């Protein structure tokens, strides 16, 4: 401290005052008559738990059973292109055959992603894995 000038001592004192005053200033009550936040009740479990028998009945790494595919899910004819870049799904829907990129929809089903052997569709909270014909479980 012997080699410090009066200016240096002033800067240290100012920094100390800021360090002491800043936390209470940041934590001050800024509520200026605003309405209190609504109280949210505790989360509740669904009235009926989802059926897990099918999940426990199949082997761990087996693909889902063919009957798990909704009847109105699009029919996948094939996947064309490079996955992750320009791949599209050839899909047969109610209005005929179309090509879909991830994010496109057909008959209310949105194409979420593509794999080498399947397309993954969603509709609301429902998910469907539609396999390419001849690879695994079919309708």
PDB file of C-alpha atoms in Angstrom:
ATOM      1  CA  UNK A   1       0.000   0.000   0.000  1.00  0.00           C
ATOM      2  CA  UNK A   2       3.030   2.242   0.378  1.00  0.00           C
ATOM      3  CA  UNK A   3       3.469   2.635  -3.375  1.00  0.00           C
ATOM      4  CA  UNK A   4      -0.155   3.623  -4.037  1.00  0.00           C
ATOM      5  CA  UNK A   5      -1.175   7.174  -4.785  1.00  0.00           C
ATOM      6  CA  UNK A   6      -4.080   9.068  -3.299  1.00  0.00           C
ATOM      7  CA  UNK A   7      -5.985   8.482  -6.546  1.00  0.00           C
ATOM      8  CA  UNK A   8      -5.562   4.693  -6.180  1.00  0.00           C
ATOM      9  CA  UNK A   9      -6.876   4.847  -2.610  1.00  0.00           C
ATOM     10  CA  UNK A  10      -9.911   6.790  -3.854  1.00  0.00           C
ATOM     11  CA  UNK A  11     -10.637   4.204  -6.557  1.00  0.00           C
ATOM     12  CA  UNK A  12     -10.426   1.356  -4.039  1.00  0.00           C
ATOM     13  CA  UNK A  13     -12.754   3.186  -1.642  1.00  0.00           C
ATOM     14  CA  UNK A  14     -15.254   3.836  -4.446  1.00  0.00           C
ATOM     15  CA  UNK A  15     -15.157   0.184  -5.529  1.00  0.00           C
ATOM     16  CA  UNK A  16     -15.752  -0.906  -1.917  1.00  0.00           C
ATOM     17  CA  UNK A  17     -18.770   1.411  -1.599  1.00  0.00           C
ATOM     18  CA  UNK A  18     -20.233   0.119  -4.873  1.00  0.00           C
ATOM     19  CA  UNK A  19     -19.657  -3.481  -3.764  1.00  0.00           C
ATOM     20  CA  UNK A  20     -21.525  -2.796  -0.509  1.00  0.00           C
ATOM     21  CA  UNK A  21     -24.381  -0.772  -2.010  1.00  0.00           C
ATOM     22  CA  UNK A  22     -25.078  -2.786  -5.167  1.00  0.00           C
ATOM     23  CA  UNK A  23     -26.484  -6.042  -3.662  1.00  0.00           C
ATOM     24  CA  UNK A  24     -29.188  -4.331  -1.533  1.00  0.00           C
ATOM     25  CA  UNK A  25     -30.090  -2.106  -4.487  1.00  0.00           C
ATOM     26  CA  UNK A  26     -30.479  -5.158  -6.767  1.00  0.00           C
ATOM     27  CA  UNK A  27     -32.580  -6.980  -4.153  1.00  0.00           C
ATOM     28  CA  UNK A  28     -34.917  -4.061  -3.421  1.00  0.00           C
ATOM     29  CA  UNK A  29     -38.674  -4.560  -3.692  1.00  0.00           C
ATOM     30  CA  UNK A  30     -39.773  -3.207  -7.056  1.00  0.00           C
ATOM     31  CA  UNK A  31     -43.470  -4.074  -6.638  1.00  0.00           C
ATOM     32  CA  UNK A  32     -45.315  -0.862  -7.341  1.00  0.00           C
ATOM     33  CA  UNK A  33     -48.918  -1.885  -6.778  1.00  0.00           C
ATOM     34  CA  UNK A  34     -48.932  -4.607  -9.410  1.00  0.00           C
ATOM     35  CA  UNK A  35     -51.328  -7.502  -8.992  1.00  0.00           C
ATOM     36  CA  UNK A  36     -49.774 -10.478  -7.222  1.00  0.00           C
ATOM     37  CA  UNK A  37     -48.840 -13.453  -9.356  1.00  0.00           C
ATOM     38  CA  UNK A  38     -51.600 -16.093  -9.442  1.00  0.00           C
ATOM     39  CA  UNK A  39     -51.112 -19.069  -7.203  1.00  0.00           C
ATOM     40  CA  UNK A  40     -50.900 -22.285  -9.184  1.00  0.00           C
ATOM     41  CA  UNK A  41     -52.144 -25.448  -7.537  1.00  0.00           C
ATOM     42  CA  UNK A  42     -50.094 -28.604  -7.330  1.00  0.00           C
ATOM     43  CA  UNK A  43     -49.760 -30.788 -10.385  1.00  0.00           C
ATOM     44  CA  UNK A  44     -52.059 -33.779 -10.415  1.00  0.00           C
ATOM     45  CA  UNK A  45     -51.622 -37.162 -12.010  1.00  0.00           C
ATOM     46  CA  UNK A  46     -54.074 -38.126 -14.779  1.00  0.00           C
ATOM     47  CA  UNK A  47     -57.321 -39.661 -13.558  1.00  0.00           C
ATOM     48  CA  UNK A  48     -56.487 -42.968 -15.206  1.00  0.00           C
ATOM     49  CA  UNK A  49     -52.895 -43.999 -15.774  1.00  0.00           C
ATOM     50  CA  UNK A  50     -51.946 -44.990 -19.326  1.00  0.00           C
ATOM     51  CA  UNK A  51     -52.098 -48.722 -20.031  1.00  0.00           C
ATOM     52  CA  UNK A  52     -48.618 -50.159 -19.665  1.00  0.00           C
ATOM     53  CA  UNK A  53     -49.399 -53.815 -20.287  1.00  0.00           C
ATOM     54  CA  UNK A  54     -48.373 -53.586 -23.943  1.00  0.00           C
ATOM     55  CA  UNK A  55     -45.087 -51.909 -23.022  1.00  0.00           C
ATOM     56  CA  UNK A  56     -44.245 -54.571 -20.454  1.00  0.00           C
ATOM     57  CA  UNK A  57     -45.348 -57.438 -22.715  1.00  0.00           C
ATOM     58  CA  UNK A  58     -42.962 -56.748 -25.616  1.00  0.00           C
ATOM     59  CA  UNK A  59     -39.234 -57.348 -25.563  1.00  0.00           C
ATOM     60  CA  UNK A  60     -37.074 -54.378 -24.705  1.00  0.00           C
ATOM     61  CA  UNK A  61     -35.568 -53.655 -28.127  1.00  0.00           C
ATOM     62  CA  UNK A  62     -38.310 -55.051 -30.369  1.00  0.00           C
ATOM     63  CA  UNK A  63     -40.109 -52.611 -32.665  1.00  0.00           C
ATOM     64  CA  UNK A  64     -43.683 -51.741 -31.693  1.00  0.00           C
ATOM     65  CA  UNK A  65     -46.381 -54.139 -32.804  1.00  0.00           C
ATOM     66  CA  UNK A  66     -48.055 -53.443 -36.143  1.00  0.00           C
ATOM     67  CA  UNK A  67     -51.398 -52.914 -34.435  1.00  0.00           C
ATOM     68  CA  UNK A  68     -49.875 -49.908 -32.592  1.00  0.00           C
ATOM     69  CA  UNK A  69     -50.035 -47.968 -35.874  1.00  0.00           C
ATOM     70  CA  UNK A  70     -53.247 -45.890 -36.114  1.00  0.00           C
ATOM     71  CA  UNK A  71     -55.538 -46.890 -38.977  1.00  0.00           C
ATOM     72  CA  UNK A  72     -55.598 -43.378 -40.421  1.00  0.00           C
ATOM     73  CA  UNK A  73     -51.813 -42.874 -40.349  1.00  0.00           C
ATOM     74  CA  UNK A  74     -50.269 -42.075 -43.737  1.00  0.00           C
ATOM     75  CA  UNK A  75     -48.873 -44.956 -45.779  1.00  0.00           C
ATOM     76  CA  UNK A  76     -45.137 -44.597 -46.294  1.00  0.00           C
ATOM     77  CA  UNK A  77     -44.001 -45.728 -49.724  1.00  0.00           C
ATOM     78  CA  UNK A  78     -40.330 -44.897 -49.267  1.00  0.00           C
ATOM     79  CA  UNK A  79     -37.658 -42.438 -48.169  1.00  0.00           C
ATOM     80  CA  UNK A  80     -35.600 -40.693 -50.871  1.00  0.00           C
ATOM     81  CA  UNK A  81     -32.526 -38.492 -50.465  1.00  0.00           C
ATOM     82  CA  UNK A  82     -29.826 -38.031 -47.840  1.00  0.00           C
ATOM     83  CA  UNK A  83     -31.009 -38.155 -44.235  1.00  0.00           C
ATOM     84  CA  UNK A  84     -30.343 -34.938 -42.381  1.00  0.00           C
ATOM     85  CA  UNK A  85     -29.994 -32.967 -45.597  1.00  0.00           C
ATOM     86  CA  UNK A  86     -32.553 -33.317 -48.383  1.00  0.00           C
ATOM     87  CA  UNK A  87     -34.480 -36.522 -47.589  1.00  0.00           C
ATOM     88  CA  UNK A  88     -38.197 -36.622 -48.349  1.00  0.00           C
ATOM     89  CA  UNK A  89     -40.864 -39.208 -47.656  1.00  0.00           C
ATOM     90  CA  UNK A  90     -43.071 -40.600 -50.415  1.00  0.00           C
ATOM     91  CA  UNK A  91     -46.457 -40.858 -48.721  1.00  0.00           C
ATOM     92  CA  UNK A  92     -49.868 -42.034 -49.842  1.00  0.00           C
ATOM     93  CA  UNK A  93     -52.647 -40.036 -48.185  1.00  0.00           C
ATOM     94  CA  UNK A  94     -56.338 -39.418 -48.806  1.00  0.00           C
ATOM     95  CA  UNK A  95     -55.564 -37.060 -51.697  1.00  0.00           C
ATOM     96  CA  UNK A  96     -53.012 -39.318 -53.425  1.00  0.00           C
ATOM     97  CA  UNK A  97     -49.241 -39.684 -53.350  1.00  0.00           C
ATOM     98  CA  UNK A  98     -47.105 -36.768 -52.170  1.00  0.00           C
ATOM     99  CA  UNK A  99     -43.562 -36.018 -51.122  1.00  0.00           C
ATOM    100  CA  UNK A 100     -43.145 -34.600 -47.613  1.00  0.00           C
ATOM    101  CA  UNK A 101     -40.213 -32.940 -45.925  1.00  0.00           C
ATOM    102  CA  UNK A 102     -39.989 -32.869 -42.124  1.00  0.00           C
ATOM    103  CA  UNK A 103     -42.519 -30.300 -40.906  1.00  0.00           C
ATOM    104  CA  UNK A 104     -45.001 -30.918 -43.774  1.00  0.00           C
ATOM    105  CA  UNK A 105     -48.443 -32.379 -43.064  1.00  0.00           C
ATOM    106  CA  UNK A 106     -50.812 -34.805 -44.734  1.00  0.00           C
ATOM    107  CA  UNK A 107     -54.304 -35.775 -43.531  1.00  0.00           C
ATOM    108  CA  UNK A 108     -53.708 -34.046 -40.186  1.00  0.00           C
ATOM    109  CA  UNK A 109     -50.429 -35.907 -39.534  1.00  0.00           C
ATOM    110  CA  UNK A 110     -47.200 -33.879 -39.406  1.00  0.00           C
ATOM    111  CA  UNK A 111     -43.943 -35.493 -40.517  1.00  0.00           C
ATOM    112  CA  UNK A 112     -41.544 -34.929 -37.605  1.00  0.00           C
ATOM    113  CA  UNK A 113     -38.473 -36.863 -38.776  1.00  0.00           C
ATOM    114  CA  UNK A 114     -37.166 -39.515 -41.139  1.00  0.00           C
ATOM    115  CA  UNK A 115     -35.030 -42.581 -40.577  1.00  0.00           C
ATOM    116  CA  UNK A 116     -33.553 -45.004 -43.071  1.00  0.00           C
ATOM    117  CA  UNK A 117     -36.415 -47.458 -42.468  1.00  0.00           C
ATOM    118  CA  UNK A 118     -39.310 -45.334 -41.142  1.00  0.00           C
ATOM    119  CA  UNK A 119     -41.027 -41.979 -40.900  1.00  0.00           C
ATOM    120  CA  UNK A 120     -42.207 -40.465 -37.608  1.00  0.00           C
ATOM    121  CA  UNK A 121     -45.519 -38.599 -37.652  1.00  0.00           C
ATOM    122  CA  UNK A 122     -47.398 -36.693 -34.930  1.00  0.00           C
ATOM    123  CA  UNK A 123     -50.957 -35.484 -34.599  1.00  0.00           C
ATOM    124  CA  UNK A 124     -51.843 -33.700 -31.391  1.00  0.00           C
ATOM    125  CA  UNK A 125     -50.364 -35.879 -28.646  1.00  0.00           C
ATOM    126  CA  UNK A 126     -50.361 -38.996 -30.842  1.00  0.00           C
ATOM    127  CA  UNK A 127     -47.144 -40.335 -32.390  1.00  0.00           C
ATOM    128  CA  UNK A 128     -46.824 -42.923 -35.150  1.00  0.00           C
ATOM    129  CA  UNK A 129     -43.735 -44.681 -36.476  1.00  0.00           C
ATOM    130  CA  UNK A 130     -44.595 -45.725 -40.034  1.00  0.00           C
ATOM    131  CA  UNK A 131     -42.101 -48.264 -41.415  1.00  0.00           C
ATOM    132  CA  UNK A 132     -40.939 -48.433 -45.032  1.00  0.00           C
ATOM    133  CA  UNK A 133     -42.684 -51.371 -46.748  1.00  0.00           C
ATOM    134  CA  UNK A 134     -40.752 -54.617 -46.441  1.00  0.00           C
ATOM    135  CA  UNK A 135     -38.458 -53.530 -43.571  1.00  0.00           C
ATOM    136  CA  UNK A 136     -40.394 -54.594 -40.457  1.00  0.00           C
ATOM    137  CA  UNK A 137     -43.925 -54.582 -39.013  1.00  0.00           C
ATOM    138  CA  UNK A 138     -46.552 -53.731 -41.588  1.00  0.00           C
ATOM    139  CA  UNK A 139     -50.251 -53.001 -41.339  1.00  0.00           C
TER     140      UNK A 139
END
